[in-house]
Amino acid sequence: MNAPLNVVILAAGKGTRMKSDLPKVLHPLAGRPLLAHVLAAADSLRPERICVVYGHGGETLPTAIGRADLLWVRQEPQLGTGHAVQQAVPHLDPAAVVLILYGDVPLTRPETLQEMVLIAREGAIALLTVRLKNPAGYGRIVRNTRGQVERIVEHKDAGADELAIDEVNTGILCLPAGKLMGWLTRLTNDNAQGEYYLTDVIGMAAAEGERILPCHPAAEWEVLGVNSRQQLADLERTHQASIATDLMTQGVTLSDPARLDVRGELACGRDVLIDVGCVFEGKVALGDNVKVGAYCVLKDVKVEEGAEILPFCHIEGARIGTRARIGPYSRLRPGTDLDAETHIGNFVEIKNSQVGVNSKINHLSYVGDAYVGRKVNIGAGTITCNYDGANKHRTVIEDEAFIGSDTQLVAPVTVGRGATLGAGTTLTRDAPAGELTLSRVKQTTINGWKRPTKAGKGDG
Ligand code: UD1
Ligand code: CA
């Protein structure tokens, strides 16, 4: 039977170099806190327990993450990585294998971690290491003449020979809990930084003849941590580049893979085209042959086959039907449901409204809390007056209605099927089907009227 898995995530550190009031692990990468990425990787391994060691920033962290299933352990003061894991010990199952992760190393792939868990379940110690061109600052992996891992020496404690080693400790390791607990009790802080080093556990294990198996990530970014805003920005670009590569591999055309930001899940059909500068948040699904123009922001949107979104649109919580054409400069807010072949144009805002097949709202309009039928034409500058200052009311515009430009529909109000509203109408009562309704002051001309002239100086 497999040993249960316990995950310990170290996140108590200060993050001084971020120069931020926000705890470091709450800074977002691809729209989610660093720690949320680590938790997602941990979750994918289906652990029995996840324990997060926190400290700096106080209760901000547990509150922001808001997950009742996590074991939160406060480390105060912070006396090193070994001390941090010691705080978690009372919460660990001695029969488990323990995977140690860092809250500020967000992009480790589940596959890499899974391999380590397998090794630990066989009783060995899996240590994630990597060779770096510039290993400065990291703990170095010291191997014996037979190539076996002997210990880890921290940069600040290392001699010249050890500093020349380019294989470094990523900090991520997986090992049987019972053994770890024993070694932790023997840690001392007799070192250059006066800290309890988790890394000393490796030396103890090697001395006792334990098997220590180094594992390596498939890509270096899997083990990169965030200590500064520069590193955060670099890792964001690396992550986005890998998302872009995946999308292109799936058959998506990206006008420039370096100018794409996915902050959630983006699912694409065949032959999707995404122009530069687009941001995708939450869950976005783009059907076959969808085109998204430059500089659009889409959040929680479903775009159906063949629809085209022209540049500079902001769309949230909406469905866009087959072969619809949106934008440029459209704003679609939550609850917008556009049927097939709808056209929504520039400076049109739509909220909580259904728009039927083939209807057009092409210029400068606000449509809120409305039901718009099929083949409706809504003229420029039309406004649904849905809010009376206290309550919201619905507007219903039935099939094939024609709404003249600059019309206000004072809800609740219904425009009947095939009705026409004259330009400039303020509709306060229902407009009957098939008829022309308009509210308009009769046009008059005052013959001989003169414009006022400016009073001259000295004229009194
Ligand atoms: C640690 C490793 C080093 C490795 C490096 C990789 C030790 C002694 N050294 O060094 O071998 O190359 O990571 O980045 O383990 N933390 C706590 N409580 C503490 C101290 C740290 O929770 O008291 C957390 C931090 O929030 C961070 C992680 O542990 O997530 C690592 O801490 P950090 O100070 O960055 O470790 P390093 O000294 O850089
Ligand atoms: Ca670090």
Short mmCIF file of C-alpha atoms and ligand atoms in Angstrom, two decimals:
data_model
loop_
_atom_site.label_atom_id
_atom_site.label_comp_id
_atom_site.label_asym_id
_atom_site.label_seq_id
_atom_site.Cartn_x
_atom_site.Cartn_y
_atom_site.Cartn_z
CA MET A 1 0.00 0.00 0.00
CA ASN A 2 1.22 3.50 -0.81
CA ALA A 3 2.28 5.71 2.07
CA PRO A 4 0.04 8.76 2.41
CA LEU A 5 1.42 12.06 1.15
CA ASN A 6 1.78 15.15 3.33
CA VAL A 7 2.87 18.40 1.69
CA VAL A 8 4.62 21.16 3.63
CA ILE A 9 4.79 24.55 1.94
CA LEU A 10 7.29 27.03 3.36
CA ALA A 11 5.97 30.56 3.15
CA ALA A 12 7.02 32.34 6.32
CA GLY A 13 9.88 34.32 4.82
CA LYS A 14 9.93 38.07 4.74
CA GLY A 15 10.35 38.81 1.06
CA THR A 16 12.29 41.98 1.89
CA ARG A 17 13.37 42.60 -1.69
CA MET A 18 9.77 42.89 -2.91
CA LYS A 19 9.54 46.14 -0.90
CA SER A 20 5.84 45.46 -0.43
CA ASP A 21 3.18 45.49 2.26
CA LEU A 22 1.66 42.43 0.61
CA PRO A 23 3.19 39.10 1.73
CA LYS A 24 5.44 37.91 -1.09
CA VAL A 25 3.52 34.72 -1.85
CA LEU A 26 0.34 36.75 -2.45
CA HIS A 27 1.86 38.65 -5.34
CA PRO A 28 0.14 37.44 -8.51
CA LEU A 29 1.62 35.45 -11.33
CA ALA A 30 -0.72 34.92 -14.29
CA GLY A 31 -3.46 36.53 -12.21
CA ARG A 32 -3.17 34.18 -9.24
CA PRO A 33 -1.10 34.47 -6.03
CA LEU A 34 2.25 32.65 -6.17
CA LEU A 35 1.04 30.44 -3.34
CA ALA A 36 -2.09 29.48 -5.29
CA HIS A 37 0.13 28.03 -8.04
CA VAL A 38 2.05 25.97 -5.47
CA LEU A 39 -1.21 24.80 -3.91
CA ALA A 40 -2.54 23.77 -7.32
CA ALA A 41 0.58 21.67 -7.94
CA ALA A 42 0.21 20.14 -4.47
CA ASP A 43 -3.50 19.43 -5.00
CA SER A 44 -2.76 17.60 -8.23
CA LEU A 45 -0.82 15.01 -6.19
CA ARG A 46 -3.90 14.31 -4.03
CA PRO A 47 -2.12 14.63 -0.68
CA GLU A 48 -3.80 13.65 2.60
CA ARG A 49 -2.62 16.88 4.20
CA ILE A 50 -1.23 20.21 3.10
CA CYS A 51 0.48 22.25 5.74
CA VAL A 52 1.45 25.87 5.05
CA VAL A 53 4.11 27.43 7.27
CA TYR A 54 3.49 31.15 7.43
CA GLY A 55 4.64 34.04 9.58
CA HIS A 56 5.57 37.27 7.94
CA GLY A 57 2.46 39.27 7.10
CA GLY A 58 0.47 37.63 9.90
CA GLU A 59 -3.06 36.47 9.21
CA THR A 60 -3.23 38.24 5.83
CA LEU A 61 -2.06 35.06 4.15
CA PRO A 62 -4.56 32.48 5.52
CA THR A 63 -7.34 35.04 5.10
CA ALA A 64 -6.49 35.80 1.47
CA ILE A 65 -6.15 32.14 0.49
CA GLY A 66 -9.30 31.25 2.41
CA ARG A 67 -9.08 27.46 2.28
CA ALA A 68 -10.45 25.58 5.27
CA ASP A 69 -8.80 22.30 4.22
CA LEU A 70 -5.24 23.58 4.75
CA LEU A 71 -3.29 23.28 7.99
CA TRP A 72 -1.85 26.69 8.75
CA VAL A 73 1.19 26.71 11.01
CA ARG A 74 2.62 29.95 12.26
CA GLN A 75 6.40 30.21 12.49
CA GLU A 76 7.38 33.05 14.79
CA PRO A 77 10.21 34.01 14.81
CA GLN A 78 11.63 32.66 11.55
CA LEU A 79 14.82 30.82 12.38
CA GLY A 80 15.46 29.05 9.08
CA THR A 81 14.03 26.43 6.76
CA GLY A 82 14.73 23.59 9.21
CA HIS A 83 12.99 25.48 12.00
CA ALA A 84 10.06 26.12 9.64
CA VAL A 85 9.59 22.39 8.96
CA GLN A 86 9.94 21.67 12.69
CA GLN A 87 6.83 23.79 13.27
CA ALA A 88 4.88 21.55 10.90
CA VAL A 89 5.96 18.28 12.53
CA PRO A 90 3.06 18.01 15.03
CA HIS A 91 0.68 18.10 12.04
CA LEU A 92 2.42 15.39 10.03
CA ASP A 93 1.61 11.71 9.82
CA PRO A 94 4.78 9.76 10.78
CA ALA A 95 3.79 7.06 8.29
CA ALA A 96 3.53 9.53 5.40
CA VAL A 97 6.04 10.75 2.89
CA VAL A 98 6.59 14.49 3.14
CA LEU A 99 7.04 16.75 0.14
CA ILE A 100 8.61 20.11 0.95
CA LEU A 101 7.72 22.97 -1.39
CA TYR A 102 8.42 26.70 -1.28
CA GLY A 103 5.52 29.15 -1.50
CA ASP A 104 7.60 31.44 -3.71
CA VAL A 105 8.54 28.79 -6.33
CA PRO A 106 5.30 28.73 -8.32
CA LEU A 107 5.85 26.78 -11.54
CA THR A 108 7.06 23.30 -10.62
CA ARG A 109 5.27 20.80 -12.85
CA PRO A 110 3.19 18.10 -11.15
CA GLU A 111 5.03 15.44 -13.18
CA THR A 112 8.35 16.46 -11.61
CA LEU A 113 6.87 16.27 -8.11
CA GLN A 114 5.10 13.00 -8.81
CA GLU A 115 8.41 11.36 -9.68
CA MET A 116 9.82 12.54 -6.34
CA VAL A 117 6.85 11.18 -4.41
CA LEU A 118 7.37 7.76 -6.03
CA ILE A 119 11.00 7.73 -4.93
CA ALA A 120 10.11 8.64 -1.33
CA ARG A 121 7.40 5.98 -1.24
CA GLU A 122 10.17 3.47 -1.92
CA GLY A 123 11.95 4.70 1.20
CA ALA A 124 14.58 6.93 -0.45
CA ILE A 125 15.06 10.69 -0.39
CA ALA A 126 14.25 12.60 -3.57
CA LEU A 127 16.15 15.86 -3.88
CA LEU A 128 15.39 18.28 -6.69
CA THR A 129 18.63 19.79 -7.99
CA VAL A 130 19.64 21.77 -11.03
CA ARG A 131 22.87 22.92 -12.63
CA LEU A 132 23.04 26.68 -12.98
CA LYS A 133 25.38 28.88 -14.99
CA ASN A 134 25.44 31.22 -12.02
CA PRO A 135 24.93 29.21 -8.82
CA ALA A 136 25.66 32.19 -6.54
CA GLY A 137 23.46 32.37 -3.46
CA TYR A 138 22.22 28.80 -3.63
CA GLY A 139 23.11 25.80 -1.51
CA ARG A 140 25.59 23.57 -3.38
CA ILE A 141 25.19 19.82 -3.79
CA VAL A 142 28.35 18.11 -2.55
CA ARG A 143 28.83 14.63 -3.99
CA ASN A 144 31.39 11.98 -2.99
CA THR A 145 33.89 10.38 -5.34
CA ARG A 146 31.25 7.84 -6.40
CA GLY A 147 28.93 10.66 -7.39
CA GLN A 148 26.53 10.13 -4.48
CA VAL A 149 25.03 13.12 -2.69
CA GLU A 150 26.90 13.63 0.57
CA ARG A 151 25.56 16.93 1.90
CA ILE A 152 24.44 20.42 0.98
CA VAL A 153 26.56 23.43 1.81
CA GLU A 154 24.98 26.88 1.88
CA HIS A 155 26.67 29.58 -0.18
CA LYS A 156 27.62 31.55 2.92
CA ASP A 157 29.24 28.53 4.55
CA ALA A 158 30.98 27.25 1.43
CA GLY A 159 34.72 27.18 0.80
CA ALA A 160 36.28 28.03 -2.57
CA ASP A 161 36.08 24.43 -3.87
CA GLU A 162 32.44 24.15 -2.90
CA LEU A 163 31.59 27.52 -4.45
CA ALA A 164 32.83 26.13 -7.76
CA ILE A 165 30.08 23.48 -7.73
CA ASP A 166 27.33 24.39 -10.18
CA GLU A 167 24.74 21.85 -9.03
CA VAL A 168 22.43 23.59 -6.59
CA ASN A 169 19.67 22.74 -4.16
CA THR A 170 16.28 23.93 -5.36
CA GLY A 171 14.92 23.43 -1.83
CA ILE A 172 12.29 20.95 -2.98
CA LEU A 173 12.62 17.48 -1.51
CA CYS A 174 10.50 14.47 -0.67
CA LEU A 175 11.26 11.93 2.03
CA PRO A 176 9.68 9.59 4.59
CA ALA A 177 8.17 11.60 7.47
CA GLY A 178 9.40 9.34 10.29
CA LYS A 179 13.04 9.71 9.30
CA LEU A 180 12.68 13.45 8.69
CA MET A 181 11.25 13.93 12.18
CA GLY A 182 14.26 12.22 13.73
CA TRP A 183 16.79 14.30 11.83
CA LEU A 184 14.96 17.56 12.53
CA THR A 185 15.42 17.08 16.28
CA ARG A 186 19.19 17.04 15.72
CA LEU A 187 19.51 20.29 13.76
CA THR A 188 21.72 23.04 15.19
CA ASN A 189 22.18 26.65 14.14
CA ASP A 190 25.93 26.50 14.26
CA ASN A 191 26.55 28.09 10.84
CA ALA A 192 27.28 31.37 9.07
CA GLN A 193 23.67 32.57 9.27
CA GLY A 194 22.80 31.26 12.75
CA GLU A 195 19.81 29.45 11.23
CA TYR A 196 18.40 25.95 11.46
CA TYR A 197 19.06 24.66 7.95
CA LEU A 198 16.72 22.05 6.53
CA THR A 199 19.56 21.18 4.17
CA ASP A 200 21.59 19.67 7.06
CA VAL A 201 19.10 16.79 7.00
CA ILE A 202 20.73 15.60 3.77
CA GLY A 203 24.15 15.30 5.42
CA MET A 204 22.63 13.30 8.29
CA ALA A 205 20.78 11.01 5.89
CA ALA A 206 23.91 10.37 3.83
CA ALA A 207 25.92 9.62 6.98
CA GLU A 208 23.33 7.01 7.92
CA GLY A 209 23.64 5.39 4.51
CA GLU A 210 20.22 6.50 3.24
CA ARG A 211 19.65 6.55 -0.50
CA ILE A 212 19.49 10.12 -1.79
CA LEU A 213 18.33 10.37 -5.37
CA PRO A 214 18.74 13.70 -7.14
CA CYS A 215 15.89 14.55 -9.50
CA HIS A 216 15.97 17.28 -12.13
CA PRO A 217 13.28 19.51 -13.55
CA ALA A 218 12.56 19.34 -17.29
CA ALA A 219 13.04 23.11 -17.51
CA GLU A 220 14.87 25.55 -15.29
CA TRP A 221 11.79 27.73 -14.77
CA GLU A 222 10.20 24.94 -12.78
CA VAL A 223 12.50 25.70 -9.89
CA LEU A 224 12.89 29.45 -10.15
CA GLY A 225 11.81 31.40 -7.08
CA VAL A 226 10.58 34.94 -6.74
CA ASN A 227 12.55 37.28 -4.52
CA SER A 228 12.12 40.58 -6.33
CA ARG A 229 9.66 42.28 -8.63
CA GLN A 230 12.15 41.83 -11.47
CA GLN A 231 12.20 38.06 -10.91
CA LEU A 232 8.41 38.06 -10.69
CA ALA A 233 8.14 39.85 -14.03
CA ASP A 234 10.73 37.54 -15.62
CA LEU A 235 8.88 34.46 -14.41
CA GLU A 236 5.57 35.89 -15.64
CA ARG A 237 7.03 36.25 -19.15
CA THR A 238 8.53 32.76 -19.00
CA HIS A 239 5.19 31.32 -17.93
CA GLN A 240 3.26 33.26 -20.58
CA ALA A 241 5.73 32.12 -23.22
CA SER A 242 5.10 28.51 -22.30
CA ILE A 243 1.32 29.06 -22.45
CA ALA A 244 1.76 30.67 -25.88
CA THR A 245 3.84 27.73 -27.08
CA ASP A 246 1.16 25.29 -25.90
CA LEU A 247 -1.55 27.25 -27.71
CA MET A 248 0.42 27.35 -30.96
CA THR A 249 1.11 23.62 -30.64
CA GLN A 250 -2.66 23.12 -30.37
CA GLY A 251 -3.10 25.03 -33.63
CA VAL A 252 -3.84 28.58 -32.47
CA THR A 253 -2.37 31.47 -34.47
CA LEU A 254 -0.83 34.13 -32.24
CA SER A 255 0.18 37.29 -34.08
CA ASP A 256 2.93 37.69 -31.50
CA PRO A 257 3.40 35.02 -28.83
CA ALA A 258 5.30 37.57 -26.72
CA ARG A 259 2.24 39.80 -26.51
CA LEU A 260 -0.33 37.51 -24.94
CA ASP A 261 -1.45 37.24 -21.32
CA VAL A 262 -3.49 34.32 -20.09
CA ARG A 263 -4.55 34.71 -16.46
CA GLY A 264 -6.79 31.70 -16.14
CA GLU A 265 -7.87 28.98 -18.54
CA LEU A 266 -8.06 29.60 -22.26
CA ALA A 267 -9.54 26.80 -24.37
CA CYS A 268 -9.39 27.21 -28.16
CA GLY A 269 -10.95 25.37 -31.08
CA ARG A 270 -9.36 24.96 -34.52
CA ASP A 271 -7.92 27.87 -36.47
CA VAL A 272 -8.38 30.48 -33.80
CA LEU A 273 -6.52 33.73 -34.40
CA ILE A 274 -5.47 36.01 -31.56
CA ASP A 275 -3.96 39.37 -32.37
CA VAL A 276 -1.49 41.21 -30.14
CA GLY A 277 -2.03 42.54 -26.64
CA CYS A 278 -5.01 40.45 -25.57
CA VAL A 279 -5.63 39.49 -21.95
CA PHE A 280 -7.68 36.41 -21.05
CA GLU A 281 -8.92 36.03 -17.49
CA GLY A 282 -10.95 33.39 -15.69
CA LYS A 283 -12.40 30.75 -18.01
CA VAL A 284 -12.45 31.70 -21.66
CA ALA A 285 -13.49 29.35 -24.48
CA LEU A 286 -12.98 30.33 -28.13
CA GLY A 287 -14.71 28.15 -30.71
CA ASP A 288 -13.41 27.12 -34.13
CA ASN A 289 -12.36 29.97 -36.43
CA VAL A 290 -12.85 32.66 -33.83
CA LYS A 291 -10.80 35.83 -34.34
CA VAL A 292 -9.88 38.11 -31.48
CA GLY A 293 -8.56 41.51 -32.53
CA ALA A 294 -5.78 43.48 -30.92
CA TYR A 295 -5.97 44.68 -27.30
CA CYS A 296 -9.09 42.90 -26.14
CA VAL A 297 -9.70 41.85 -22.54
CA LEU A 298 -11.92 38.78 -22.12
CA LYS A 299 -12.92 37.40 -18.74
CA ASP A 300 -15.18 34.37 -18.28
CA VAL A 301 -16.42 34.42 -21.86
CA LYS A 302 -17.66 31.80 -24.29
CA VAL A 303 -17.20 32.76 -27.93
CA GLU A 304 -18.82 30.45 -30.42
CA GLU A 305 -17.63 29.29 -33.81
CA GLY A 306 -16.69 31.88 -36.40
CA ALA A 307 -17.37 34.92 -34.22
CA GLU A 308 -15.09 37.88 -34.68
CA ILE A 309 -14.08 40.31 -31.99
CA LEU A 310 -12.57 43.47 -33.39
CA PRO A 311 -9.88 45.44 -31.50
CA PHE A 312 -10.24 47.11 -28.10
CA CYS A 313 -13.19 45.24 -26.64
CA HIS A 314 -13.75 44.57 -22.94
CA ILE A 315 -15.92 41.51 -22.40
CA GLU A 316 -16.83 39.84 -19.13
CA GLY A 317 -19.30 37.12 -18.18
CA ALA A 318 -20.76 36.87 -21.68
CA ARG A 319 -21.66 34.39 -24.39
CA ILE A 320 -21.07 35.43 -27.98
CA GLY A 321 -22.93 33.41 -30.57
CA THR A 322 -21.84 31.87 -33.83
CA ARG A 323 -20.48 34.31 -36.43
CA ALA A 324 -21.31 37.33 -34.26
CA ARG A 325 -19.24 40.46 -34.89
CA ILE A 326 -18.27 42.53 -31.88
CA GLY A 327 -16.41 45.84 -31.71
CA PRO A 328 -14.24 47.67 -32.15
CA TYR A 329 -14.61 49.30 -28.73
CA SER A 330 -17.53 47.29 -27.36
CA ARG A 331 -18.07 46.68 -23.68
CA LEU A 332 -20.00 43.56 -22.79
CA ARG A 333 -20.71 43.12 -19.10
CA PRO A 334 -21.87 40.08 -17.11
CA GLY A 335 -25.09 38.46 -18.22
CA THR A 336 -24.71 39.42 -21.86
CA ASP A 337 -25.94 36.66 -24.12
CA LEU A 338 -25.62 37.33 -27.84
CA ASP A 339 -27.13 34.93 -30.33
CA ALA A 340 -25.74 33.98 -33.71
CA GLU A 341 -24.88 36.67 -36.26
CA THR A 342 -25.43 39.59 -33.90
CA HIS A 343 -23.47 42.75 -34.59
CA ILE A 344 -22.38 44.92 -31.71
CA GLY A 345 -20.42 48.01 -32.63
CA ASN A 346 -18.33 50.81 -31.24
CA PHE A 347 -19.08 52.37 -27.87
CA VAL A 348 -21.92 50.00 -27.13
CA GLU A 349 -22.33 48.77 -23.57
CA ILE A 350 -24.50 45.73 -22.87
CA LYS A 351 -25.29 44.25 -19.47
CA ASN A 352 -27.56 41.41 -18.33
CA SER A 353 -29.33 41.23 -21.67
CA GLN A 354 -30.20 38.70 -24.34
CA VAL A 355 -29.88 39.70 -27.96
CA GLY A 356 -31.49 37.45 -30.58
CA VAL A 357 -30.23 36.10 -33.88
CA ASN A 358 -29.27 38.69 -36.49
CA SER A 359 -29.92 41.75 -34.34
CA LYS A 360 -27.69 44.81 -34.63
CA ILE A 361 -26.65 47.40 -32.06
CA ASN A 362 -23.94 49.17 -33.94
CA HIS A 363 -23.22 52.55 -32.37
CA LEU A 364 -23.08 54.37 -29.04
CA SER A 365 -25.78 52.57 -27.07
CA TYR A 366 -26.49 51.27 -23.58
CA VAL A 367 -28.60 48.14 -23.33
CA GLY A 368 -29.12 46.85 -19.77
CA ASP A 369 -31.61 44.37 -18.29
CA ALA A 370 -33.16 43.91 -21.71
CA TYR A 371 -34.49 41.19 -23.91
CA VAL A 372 -33.92 41.94 -27.57
CA GLY A 373 -35.52 39.58 -30.08
CA ARG A 374 -34.37 38.52 -33.55
CA LYS A 375 -33.60 40.86 -36.46
CA VAL A 376 -33.92 43.94 -34.29
CA ASN A 377 -32.09 47.09 -35.36
CA ILE A 378 -31.16 49.43 -32.56
CA GLY A 379 -30.12 52.84 -33.83
CA ALA A 380 -27.21 54.96 -32.67
CA GLY A 381 -27.41 56.46 -29.22
CA THR A 382 -30.23 54.29 -27.91
CA ILE A 383 -30.44 53.94 -24.15
CA THR A 384 -32.43 51.59 -21.98
CA CYS A 385 -33.24 53.62 -18.86
CA ASN A 386 -33.22 50.55 -16.66
CA TYR A 387 -32.60 52.16 -13.30
CA ASP A 388 -34.98 54.53 -11.55
CA GLY A 389 -32.54 55.31 -8.75
CA ALA A 390 -33.87 52.51 -6.55
CA ASN A 391 -34.76 49.52 -8.71
CA LYS A 392 -33.79 47.99 -12.03
CA HIS A 393 -36.47 47.32 -14.65
CA ARG A 394 -36.57 45.28 -17.83
CA THR A 395 -36.96 46.39 -21.40
CA VAL A 396 -38.40 43.99 -23.95
CA ILE A 397 -37.86 44.61 -27.67
CA GLU A 398 -39.60 42.00 -29.76
CA ASP A 399 -38.48 40.49 -33.08
CA GLU A 400 -37.93 42.75 -36.07
CA ALA A 401 -38.46 45.97 -34.16
CA PHE A 402 -36.63 49.06 -35.44
CA ILE A 403 -35.46 51.53 -32.81
CA GLY A 404 -34.67 54.97 -34.22
CA SER A 405 -31.53 56.76 -33.16
CA ASP A 406 -31.27 58.65 -29.89
CA THR A 407 -34.16 56.83 -28.27
CA GLN A 408 -34.65 56.34 -24.55
CA LEU A 409 -36.63 53.31 -23.46
CA VAL A 410 -37.83 54.04 -19.93
CA ALA A 411 -38.20 50.59 -18.36
CA PRO A 412 -40.28 48.68 -17.66
CA VAL A 413 -41.41 48.95 -21.25
CA THR A 414 -42.09 46.70 -24.23
CA VAL A 415 -41.65 47.36 -27.93
CA GLY A 416 -43.95 45.03 -29.85
CA ARG A 417 -42.96 42.80 -32.73
CA GLY A 418 -42.11 44.73 -35.89
CA ALA A 419 -42.74 48.11 -34.21
CA THR A 420 -40.81 51.18 -35.31
CA LEU A 421 -39.75 53.93 -32.90
CA GLY A 422 -39.05 57.33 -34.43
CA ALA A 423 -35.67 58.90 -33.80
CA GLY A 424 -35.44 60.81 -30.55
CA THR A 425 -38.35 59.05 -28.89
CA THR A 426 -38.59 58.87 -25.12
CA LEU A 427 -40.67 55.74 -24.72
CA THR A 428 -42.53 55.59 -21.42
CA ARG A 429 -45.42 53.31 -22.42
CA ASP A 430 -45.44 50.12 -24.48
CA ALA A 431 -45.14 50.55 -28.25
CA PRO A 432 -47.68 48.41 -30.14
CA ALA A 433 -46.53 45.77 -32.61
CA GLY A 434 -46.21 46.78 -36.24
CA GLU A 435 -46.89 50.50 -35.66
CA LEU A 436 -44.74 53.63 -35.72
CA THR A 437 -44.49 55.24 -32.31
CA LEU A 438 -42.68 58.46 -31.66
CA SER A 439 -42.56 61.17 -29.03
CA ARG A 440 -41.29 64.35 -30.51
CA VAL A 441 -42.01 68.08 -30.12
CA LYS A 442 -43.25 69.50 -33.42
CA GLN A 443 -40.52 71.28 -35.36
CA THR A 444 -41.00 75.04 -35.66
CA THR A 445 -39.05 77.83 -37.32
CA ILE A 446 -39.03 81.40 -35.95
CA ASN A 447 -38.72 83.62 -38.95
CA GLY A 448 -36.38 86.61 -38.72
CA TRP A 449 -34.90 85.54 -35.35
CA LYS A 450 -31.48 87.16 -34.73
CA ARG A 451 -28.58 85.79 -32.76
CA PRO A 452 -27.64 87.93 -29.74
CA THR A 453 -24.51 90.01 -30.31
CA LYS A 454 -21.77 90.63 -27.74
CA ALA A 455 -22.21 93.89 -25.80
CA GLY A 456 -19.40 96.29 -26.94
CA LYS A 457 -17.10 98.38 -24.62
CA GLY A 458 -18.44 101.85 -23.71
CA ASP A 459 -21.86 101.05 -25.07
CA GLY A 460 -23.18 101.39 -21.47
C1 UD1 B 1 17.30 27.83 0.65
C2 UD1 B 1 18.18 26.61 0.83
C3 UD1 B 1 19.23 26.58 -0.28
C4 UD1 B 1 18.58 26.58 -1.64
C5 UD1 B 1 17.65 27.78 -1.75
C6 UD1 B 1 16.84 27.69 -3.01
C7 UD1 B 1 18.29 26.19 3.23
C8 UD1 B 1 19.09 26.36 4.46
N1 UD1 B 1 18.83 26.68 2.12
O1 UD1 B 1 18.14 28.96 0.80
O2 UD1 B 1 20.04 25.39 -0.13
O3 UD1 B 1 19.57 26.64 -2.65
O4 UD1 B 1 16.71 27.79 -0.65
O5 UD1 B 1 16.11 28.87 -3.17
O6 UD1 B 1 17.24 25.60 3.28
N2 UD1 B 1 11.29 30.12 4.99
C9 UD1 B 1 10.43 29.97 6.05
N3 UD1 B 1 10.89 30.18 7.30
C10 UD1 B 1 12.18 30.52 7.55
C11 UD1 B 1 13.05 30.67 6.46
C12 UD1 B 1 12.59 30.45 5.19
O7 UD1 B 1 9.26 29.68 5.88
O8 UD1 B 1 12.53 30.69 8.73
C13 UD1 B 1 10.79 29.89 3.63
C14 UD1 B 1 10.84 31.12 2.76
O9 UD1 B 1 9.62 31.82 2.83
C15 UD1 B 1 11.07 30.54 1.37
C16 UD1 B 1 11.85 29.26 1.65
O10 UD1 B 1 11.61 28.94 3.01
O11 UD1 B 1 9.86 30.20 0.73
C17 UD1 B 1 13.31 29.42 1.38
O12 UD1 B 1 13.81 30.47 2.17
P1 UD1 B 1 15.00 31.38 1.68
O13 UD1 B 1 15.35 32.32 2.74
O14 UD1 B 1 14.70 31.90 0.33
O15 UD1 B 1 16.13 30.26 1.57
P2 UD1 B 1 17.62 30.47 1.14
O16 UD1 B 1 18.41 30.91 2.31
O17 UD1 B 1 17.66 31.28 -0.09
CA CA B 2 15.13 32.12 -1.86
#
